[in-house]
Amino acid sequence: MNVTVKTESPQGKRAGTQQTRAAIADQLGPIENYALQPYDPGQPGPGQVRVAVRAAGVSFVDVLNARGEYQIRAPVPFIPGSEFAGMVESLGEGVDAVAVGDAVVATSWGGAFAEAAVVPAASLNAMPANMDFIAAAVFKVSATTAWHALADRARLQPGESLLVLGAGGATGYAAVQVGKYLGARVIASASSAEKRALALSAGADAAVDAGCDHWREAVADVNDGQAIDVVFDPVGGAATEPAFRCLGWNGRHLVVGFPAGIAPLPTNLPLLRSASLVGVNLQQFSKAEPDRARANIDRLMELAASGLFHPRVAHTFPLERFADAMRAAARGDSAGRIVLVMDAAAPELAV
């Protein structure tokens, strides 16, 4: 899919547009707190870049953050959105890694549900040439999370088995692709036939119904009766304990997220299997080990350019319908990502 790009003036204003807009609220809370308002992020300071946002990913984490239900409360007034793609409009002092007019992907702690954003230059990467703005907006965060989890935290080895929970979701789908690249046998668990088909299309060797009776037996059956080496768990809640029980000797259970709730896991289970419960915190990793984090992103950008990642977009919405996009992300029933598209001329898509 392609998005028509309008020509930028030297001042960074879009043709025919007097001012930029954003979805913003003075208080964190329900989606109804947010309204589309005129918003200008200003010009970039030293080390910053102003970007004309073309498309922004909408995730369940973005909704939690907007509600004030994430682990860290965002400051207000607040603009949701943590990943986007767009074009560089202007540069702050000391920035020379990008140029005005470059197509880029970016991450931010809020601010993406807007027609313009000012972000640190370090948060930008050149947009892969084989992606359009819509696809590029939703691959970086998920792919980076999956890579850090599987390569750094689990140290997944070729030939090992990987069980991916929530395999039809954003990070689960990326974990399937990363796991296959690292040489694992990947088993996907997802709640609908459409999501299981999505995981299989990403390269999963087998898929099981997350809601089926005798789920552990189903996992063992598709893994030739063998225990699992690594569990990728972005789900939590009731899914965590049975998944941990699938692990074998020296297994690793990656805690990536818990939208279904924090699981009460009996501590005898790690002892009996000599298995590990391993936390995955990409934000803290980036702060504690910035050089390794940057090397990971550089590697992922190379892999993206080679065609490894194929973000699947289920629905696009114009910025005016940001609330509908957030509700769709909160429901979590889409096989693929939800994306806001800022260009009013771009068609809405339901893939």
Short mmCIF file of C-alpha atoms in Angstrom, two decimals:
data_model
loop_
_atom_site.label_atom_id
_atom_site.label_comp_id
_atom_site.label_asym_id
_atom_site.label_seq_id
_atom_site.Cartn_x
_atom_site.Cartn_y
_atom_site.Cartn_z
CA MET A 1 0.00 0.00 0.00
CA ASN A 2 1.23 3.52 -0.69
CA VAL A 3 0.56 6.91 0.80
CA THR A 4 0.64 10.03 -1.36
CA VAL A 5 3.22 12.48 -0.04
CA LYS A 6 2.49 16.19 -0.29
CA THR A 7 5.24 18.66 -1.01
CA GLU A 8 6.64 20.48 2.02
CA SER A 9 7.43 24.19 2.01
CA PRO A 10 10.86 25.28 3.32
CA GLN A 11 9.18 26.26 6.59
CA GLY A 12 7.84 22.74 7.04
CA LYS A 13 4.14 23.62 6.61
CA ARG A 14 2.03 21.30 4.51
CA ALA A 15 0.58 22.64 1.31
CA GLY A 16 -2.79 24.23 1.96
CA THR A 17 -2.61 23.72 5.73
CA GLN A 18 -2.51 26.63 8.18
CA GLN A 19 -1.62 24.67 11.28
CA THR A 20 -1.00 21.16 12.43
CA ARG A 21 -3.25 19.16 14.75
CA ALA A 22 -2.97 16.48 17.41
CA ALA A 23 -5.16 14.27 19.59
CA ILE A 24 -4.57 15.71 23.04
CA ALA A 25 -5.98 15.63 26.58
CA ASP A 26 -5.35 17.69 29.69
CA GLN A 27 -5.93 14.64 31.91
CA LEU A 28 -5.11 10.98 31.39
CA GLY A 29 -8.20 8.81 31.31
CA PRO A 30 -10.79 7.35 28.95
CA ILE A 31 -10.55 7.89 25.22
CA GLU A 32 -13.36 10.45 25.50
CA ASN A 33 -10.91 12.76 27.31
CA TYR A 34 -9.03 13.25 24.04
CA ALA A 35 -9.92 15.70 21.29
CA LEU A 36 -8.38 16.73 17.99
CA GLN A 37 -6.99 20.23 18.51
CA PRO A 38 -4.64 22.67 16.79
CA TYR A 39 -1.13 21.82 17.94
CA ASP A 40 2.31 23.03 16.91
CA PRO A 41 5.28 21.25 18.56
CA GLY A 42 7.53 24.18 17.68
CA GLN A 43 10.97 24.13 16.14
CA PRO A 44 13.59 21.57 17.16
CA GLY A 45 16.20 22.41 19.75
CA PRO A 46 19.80 21.12 19.83
CA GLY A 47 19.91 17.43 18.95
CA GLN A 48 16.26 17.38 17.90
CA VAL A 49 14.37 16.96 14.63
CA ARG A 50 10.91 18.11 13.59
CA VAL A 51 9.04 15.47 11.58
CA ALA A 52 5.87 15.75 9.50
CA VAL A 53 4.07 12.61 10.67
CA ARG A 54 2.57 10.55 7.84
CA ALA A 55 1.41 7.47 9.74
CA ALA A 56 1.37 6.36 13.39
CA GLY A 57 0.90 2.94 14.92
CA VAL A 58 -1.88 2.45 17.47
CA SER A 59 -1.23 -0.27 20.05
CA PHE A 60 -2.83 -1.52 23.23
CA VAL A 61 0.11 -0.03 25.16
CA ASP A 62 -0.71 3.37 23.63
CA VAL A 63 -4.27 3.02 24.94
CA LEU A 64 -3.05 2.02 28.41
CA ASN A 65 -0.68 4.99 28.43
CA ALA A 66 -3.48 7.34 27.39
CA ARG A 67 -5.69 5.99 30.17
CA GLY A 68 -2.97 6.41 32.79
CA GLU A 69 -2.91 2.64 33.34
CA TYR A 70 0.64 1.95 32.21
CA GLN A 71 3.46 1.27 34.70
CA ILE A 72 4.69 4.86 34.30
CA ARG A 73 2.21 7.72 34.14
CA ALA A 74 2.80 10.13 31.28
CA PRO A 75 2.91 13.89 31.94
CA VAL A 76 -0.04 16.03 30.88
CA PRO A 77 -1.19 17.52 28.61
CA PHE A 78 -0.60 14.31 26.71
CA ILE A 79 -0.63 13.21 23.07
CA PRO A 80 -0.74 9.40 22.69
CA GLY A 81 1.30 7.36 20.27
CA SER A 82 4.79 5.88 20.50
CA GLU A 83 5.79 4.97 16.92
CA PHE A 84 5.45 6.73 13.59
CA ALA A 85 6.88 7.34 10.15
CA GLY A 86 7.18 10.64 8.34
CA MET A 87 9.41 13.20 6.66
CA VAL A 88 12.01 15.45 8.23
CA GLU A 89 10.89 19.09 8.20
CA SER A 90 13.67 20.87 10.10
CA LEU A 91 16.81 20.17 12.11
CA GLY A 92 18.07 21.39 15.43
CA GLU A 93 21.63 22.44 16.11
CA GLY A 94 24.18 19.66 15.83
CA VAL A 95 22.03 17.24 13.84
CA ASP A 96 23.72 15.92 10.72
CA ALA A 97 22.66 12.26 10.51
CA VAL A 98 19.47 13.15 8.61
CA ALA A 99 18.47 15.88 6.18
CA VAL A 100 15.31 17.85 5.50
CA GLY A 101 13.08 15.75 3.25
CA ASP A 102 14.36 12.38 4.49
CA ALA A 103 11.77 9.66 5.13
CA VAL A 104 12.25 8.32 8.65
CA VAL A 105 10.79 6.04 11.29
CA ALA A 106 10.74 7.20 14.91
CA THR A 107 9.83 6.20 18.43
CA SER A 108 8.68 8.50 21.19
CA TRP A 109 7.10 8.44 24.63
CA GLY A 110 3.84 9.90 23.36
CA GLY A 111 3.34 12.55 20.72
CA ALA A 112 2.74 10.40 17.62
CA PHE A 113 -1.02 11.01 17.17
CA ALA A 114 -0.22 14.34 15.56
CA GLU A 115 0.56 15.86 12.19
CA ALA A 116 3.97 17.05 13.42
CA ALA A 117 6.34 15.97 16.18
CA VAL A 118 9.66 17.09 17.59
CA VAL A 119 11.83 14.20 18.75
CA PRO A 120 15.49 13.51 19.58
CA ALA A 121 17.52 12.76 16.48
CA ALA A 122 18.72 9.58 18.21
CA SER A 123 15.18 8.17 18.04
CA LEU A 124 15.12 8.32 14.21
CA ASN A 125 16.17 5.85 11.57
CA ALA A 126 16.01 6.06 7.81
CA MET A 127 12.82 4.44 6.57
CA PRO A 128 13.53 1.12 4.81
CA ALA A 129 13.25 1.65 1.07
CA ASN A 130 11.04 -1.42 0.68
CA MET A 131 8.37 -0.08 3.07
CA ASP A 132 5.79 2.68 2.74
CA PHE A 133 4.87 5.03 5.59
CA ILE A 134 2.04 2.81 6.85
CA ALA A 135 4.14 -0.34 7.15
CA ALA A 136 7.18 1.52 8.46
CA ALA A 137 5.15 3.12 11.25
CA VAL A 138 4.49 -0.23 12.94
CA PHE A 139 7.56 -2.43 12.61
CA LYS A 140 10.36 -0.80 14.64
CA VAL A 141 9.06 -1.11 18.23
CA SER A 142 7.71 -4.64 17.83
CA ALA A 143 10.77 -5.89 15.98
CA THR A 144 13.18 -4.30 18.47
CA THR A 145 11.27 -5.79 21.41
CA ALA A 146 11.23 -9.25 19.84
CA TRP A 147 14.93 -9.09 18.96
CA HIS A 148 15.98 -7.94 22.44
CA ALA A 149 13.82 -10.64 24.04
CA LEU A 150 14.96 -13.54 21.88
CA ALA A 151 18.55 -12.66 21.00
CA ASP A 152 19.68 -10.83 24.16
CA ARG A 153 17.53 -12.14 27.00
CA ALA A 154 16.73 -15.73 25.93
CA ARG A 155 19.83 -16.24 23.76
CA LEU A 156 17.72 -18.38 21.48
CA GLN A 157 19.77 -20.95 19.63
CA PRO A 158 19.28 -22.60 16.21
CA GLY A 159 17.25 -25.77 16.58
CA GLU A 160 15.56 -24.75 19.82
CA SER A 161 11.78 -24.60 20.12
CA LEU A 162 10.02 -21.27 20.65
CA LEU A 163 6.43 -20.96 21.83
CA VAL A 164 4.96 -17.53 21.03
CA LEU A 165 1.86 -16.51 22.96
CA GLY A 166 -0.33 -13.83 21.40
CA ALA A 167 1.26 -14.66 18.07
CA GLY A 168 -1.34 -12.65 16.15
CA GLY A 169 -0.49 -9.46 18.05
CA ALA A 170 2.15 -6.85 17.34
CA THR A 171 5.12 -8.22 19.28
CA GLY A 172 4.02 -11.85 18.86
CA TYR A 173 3.96 -11.53 15.08
CA ALA A 174 7.43 -9.95 15.15
CA ALA A 175 8.67 -12.70 17.49
CA VAL A 176 7.61 -15.35 14.97
CA GLN A 177 9.70 -13.66 12.27
CA VAL A 178 12.71 -13.08 14.53
CA GLY A 179 12.52 -16.62 15.92
CA LYS A 180 12.56 -18.13 12.45
CA TYR A 181 15.48 -15.91 11.45
CA LEU A 182 17.42 -17.13 14.51
CA GLY A 183 16.81 -20.73 13.48
CA ALA A 184 14.17 -21.84 15.98
CA ARG A 185 11.18 -24.13 15.48
CA VAL A 186 8.33 -21.69 16.14
CA ILE A 187 4.96 -22.68 17.58
CA ALA A 188 2.35 -19.93 17.56
CA SER A 189 -0.54 -19.68 20.00
CA ALA A 190 -3.37 -17.32 19.07
CA SER A 191 -7.03 -16.85 19.91
CA SER A 192 -8.63 -16.88 16.45
CA ALA A 193 -8.25 -18.75 13.19
CA GLU A 194 -7.43 -15.46 11.46
CA LYS A 195 -4.61 -14.70 13.90
CA ARG A 196 -3.24 -18.24 13.64
CA ALA A 197 -3.23 -17.92 9.86
CA LEU A 198 -1.37 -14.62 10.23
CA ALA A 199 1.29 -16.28 12.41
CA LEU A 200 1.70 -19.13 9.93
CA SER A 201 2.10 -16.60 7.11
CA ALA A 202 4.92 -15.01 9.14
CA GLY A 203 6.76 -18.35 9.16
CA ALA A 204 5.49 -20.24 12.23
CA ASP A 205 5.98 -24.00 11.89
CA ALA A 206 2.72 -24.78 13.69
CA ALA A 207 -0.15 -22.96 15.37
CA VAL A 208 -2.47 -23.89 18.25
CA ASP A 209 -5.73 -22.39 19.46
CA ALA A 210 -5.04 -20.36 22.61
CA GLY A 211 -8.52 -21.16 23.92
CA CYS A 212 -8.65 -24.87 23.20
CA ASP A 213 -9.16 -27.57 25.83
CA HIS A 214 -5.97 -29.46 26.70
CA TRP A 215 -3.84 -26.60 25.36
CA ARG A 216 -0.59 -27.97 26.81
CA GLU A 217 -1.17 -31.30 25.11
CA ALA A 218 -1.81 -29.49 21.83
CA VAL A 219 1.50 -27.65 22.18
CA ALA A 220 3.34 -30.88 22.90
CA ASP A 221 1.68 -32.61 19.95
CA VAL A 222 2.89 -30.05 17.43
CA ASN A 223 6.37 -30.13 19.01
CA ASP A 224 6.73 -33.91 18.53
CA GLY A 225 6.06 -34.54 22.21
CA GLN A 226 9.07 -32.50 23.33
CA ALA A 227 9.22 -29.76 25.94
CA ILE A 228 9.61 -26.13 24.90
CA ASP A 229 12.93 -24.30 25.16
CA VAL A 230 11.73 -20.67 25.13
CA VAL A 231 8.34 -19.05 25.76
CA PHE A 232 7.70 -15.53 24.44
CA ASP A 233 4.88 -14.16 26.63
CA PRO A 234 3.38 -10.73 25.84
CA VAL A 235 0.01 -11.83 27.29
CA GLY A 236 0.26 -12.67 30.99
CA GLY A 237 -2.75 -13.53 33.12
CA ALA A 238 -4.07 -17.07 32.92
CA ALA A 239 -1.82 -17.87 29.95
CA THR A 240 1.46 -17.62 31.85
CA GLU A 241 1.42 -20.64 34.17
CA PRO A 242 0.41 -23.29 31.60
CA ALA A 243 2.98 -21.86 29.20
CA PHE A 244 5.69 -22.05 31.86
CA ARG A 245 4.69 -25.67 32.50
CA CYS A 246 5.50 -26.40 28.83
CA LEU A 247 9.17 -25.61 29.43
CA GLY A 248 11.85 -28.24 29.67
CA TRP A 249 15.21 -28.33 31.43
CA ASN A 250 16.95 -24.93 31.29
CA GLY A 251 13.90 -23.42 29.61
CA ARG A 252 13.42 -19.64 29.54
CA HIS A 253 10.09 -17.86 29.91
CA LEU A 254 10.23 -14.29 28.62
CA VAL A 255 7.91 -11.82 30.37
CA VAL A 256 7.25 -9.23 27.65
CA GLY A 257 3.92 -7.82 28.86
CA PHE A 258 0.77 -8.68 30.76
CA PRO A 259 -2.33 -7.04 29.27
CA ALA A 260 -4.33 -10.01 30.59
CA GLY A 261 -3.07 -9.31 34.13
CA ILE A 262 -0.11 -10.16 36.34
CA ALA A 263 0.11 -13.92 36.74
CA PRO A 264 0.57 -15.68 40.11
CA LEU A 265 3.27 -18.20 39.22
CA PRO A 266 4.17 -20.93 41.77
CA THR A 267 7.87 -20.57 42.53
CA ASN A 268 8.39 -24.33 42.68
CA LEU A 269 8.00 -24.52 38.89
CA PRO A 270 11.32 -22.79 38.05
CA LEU A 271 13.03 -25.05 40.60
CA LEU A 272 11.60 -28.30 39.27
CA ARG A 273 12.59 -27.53 35.68
CA SER A 274 15.70 -25.51 36.42
CA ALA A 275 13.91 -22.97 34.24
CA SER A 276 14.19 -19.20 34.25
CA LEU A 277 11.64 -16.41 34.34
CA VAL A 278 13.26 -13.62 32.34
CA GLY A 279 12.08 -10.02 32.25
CA VAL A 280 12.15 -8.02 29.01
CA ASN A 281 12.21 -4.24 29.48
CA LEU A 282 13.23 -2.54 26.27
CA GLN A 283 12.97 0.97 27.68
CA GLN A 284 15.33 0.26 30.58
CA PHE A 285 17.69 -1.69 28.32
CA SER A 286 17.96 1.35 26.04
CA LYS A 287 18.88 3.55 29.01
CA ALA A 288 21.25 1.10 30.71
CA GLU A 289 23.05 -0.12 27.59
CA PRO A 290 22.54 2.52 24.89
CA ASP A 291 25.38 1.28 22.66
CA ARG A 292 24.00 -2.27 22.53
CA ALA A 293 20.48 -0.95 22.03
CA ARG A 294 21.61 1.18 19.09
CA ALA A 295 23.52 -1.75 17.59
CA ASN A 296 20.36 -3.85 17.79
CA ILE A 297 18.35 -1.21 15.95
CA ASP A 298 21.02 -0.83 13.28
CA ARG A 299 20.99 -4.59 12.74
CA LEU A 300 17.19 -4.66 12.53
CA MET A 301 17.20 -1.88 9.97
CA GLU A 302 19.57 -3.95 7.84
CA LEU A 303 17.28 -6.97 8.17
CA ALA A 304 14.23 -4.86 7.35
CA ALA A 305 15.93 -3.59 4.20
CA SER A 306 16.62 -7.20 3.22
CA GLY A 307 12.90 -7.99 3.50
CA LEU A 308 12.82 -9.93 6.78
CA PHE A 309 9.98 -7.94 8.31
CA HIS A 310 6.57 -7.74 6.68
CA PRO A 311 4.31 -5.71 8.99
CA ARG A 312 0.69 -6.73 8.56
CA VAL A 313 -1.82 -3.88 8.78
CA ALA A 314 -5.43 -4.79 9.50
CA HIS A 315 -7.05 -1.32 9.49
CA THR A 316 -6.12 2.29 8.81
CA PHE A 317 -7.99 5.32 10.11
CA PRO A 318 -7.61 9.04 9.36
CA LEU A 319 -6.42 11.20 12.25
CA GLU A 320 -9.97 12.52 12.64
CA ARG A 321 -11.00 9.00 13.73
CA PHE A 322 -8.22 8.50 16.25
CA ALA A 323 -10.77 7.49 18.91
CA ASP A 324 -12.10 4.68 16.71
CA ALA A 325 -8.53 3.52 16.08
CA MET A 326 -7.81 3.45 19.82
CA ARG A 327 -10.99 1.48 20.51
CA ALA A 328 -10.03 -1.03 17.82
CA ALA A 329 -6.58 -1.44 19.39
CA ALA A 330 -8.14 -1.85 22.85
CA ARG A 331 -10.42 -4.65 21.63
CA GLY A 332 -7.44 -6.58 20.33
CA ASP A 333 -9.46 -8.65 17.87
CA SER A 334 -7.70 -7.53 14.68
CA ALA A 335 -5.24 -9.83 12.93
CA GLY A 336 -2.66 -7.17 12.20
CA ARG A 337 -1.90 -3.62 13.26
CA ILE A 338 -4.03 -0.48 13.53
CA VAL A 339 -2.56 2.63 11.90
CA LEU A 340 -3.50 6.31 11.87
CA VAL A 341 -2.85 7.97 8.50
CA MET A 342 -2.42 11.74 8.57
CA ASP A 343 -2.94 12.38 4.84
CA ALA A 344 -6.65 13.06 4.47
CA ALA A 345 -6.48 11.92 0.83
CA ALA A 346 -5.27 8.44 1.73
CA PRO A 347 -7.98 5.75 1.66
CA GLU A 348 -9.14 3.97 4.79
CA LEU A 349 -8.22 0.32 4.66
CA ALA A 350 -9.73 -2.76 6.24
CA VAL A 351 -7.40 -5.54 5.13
#
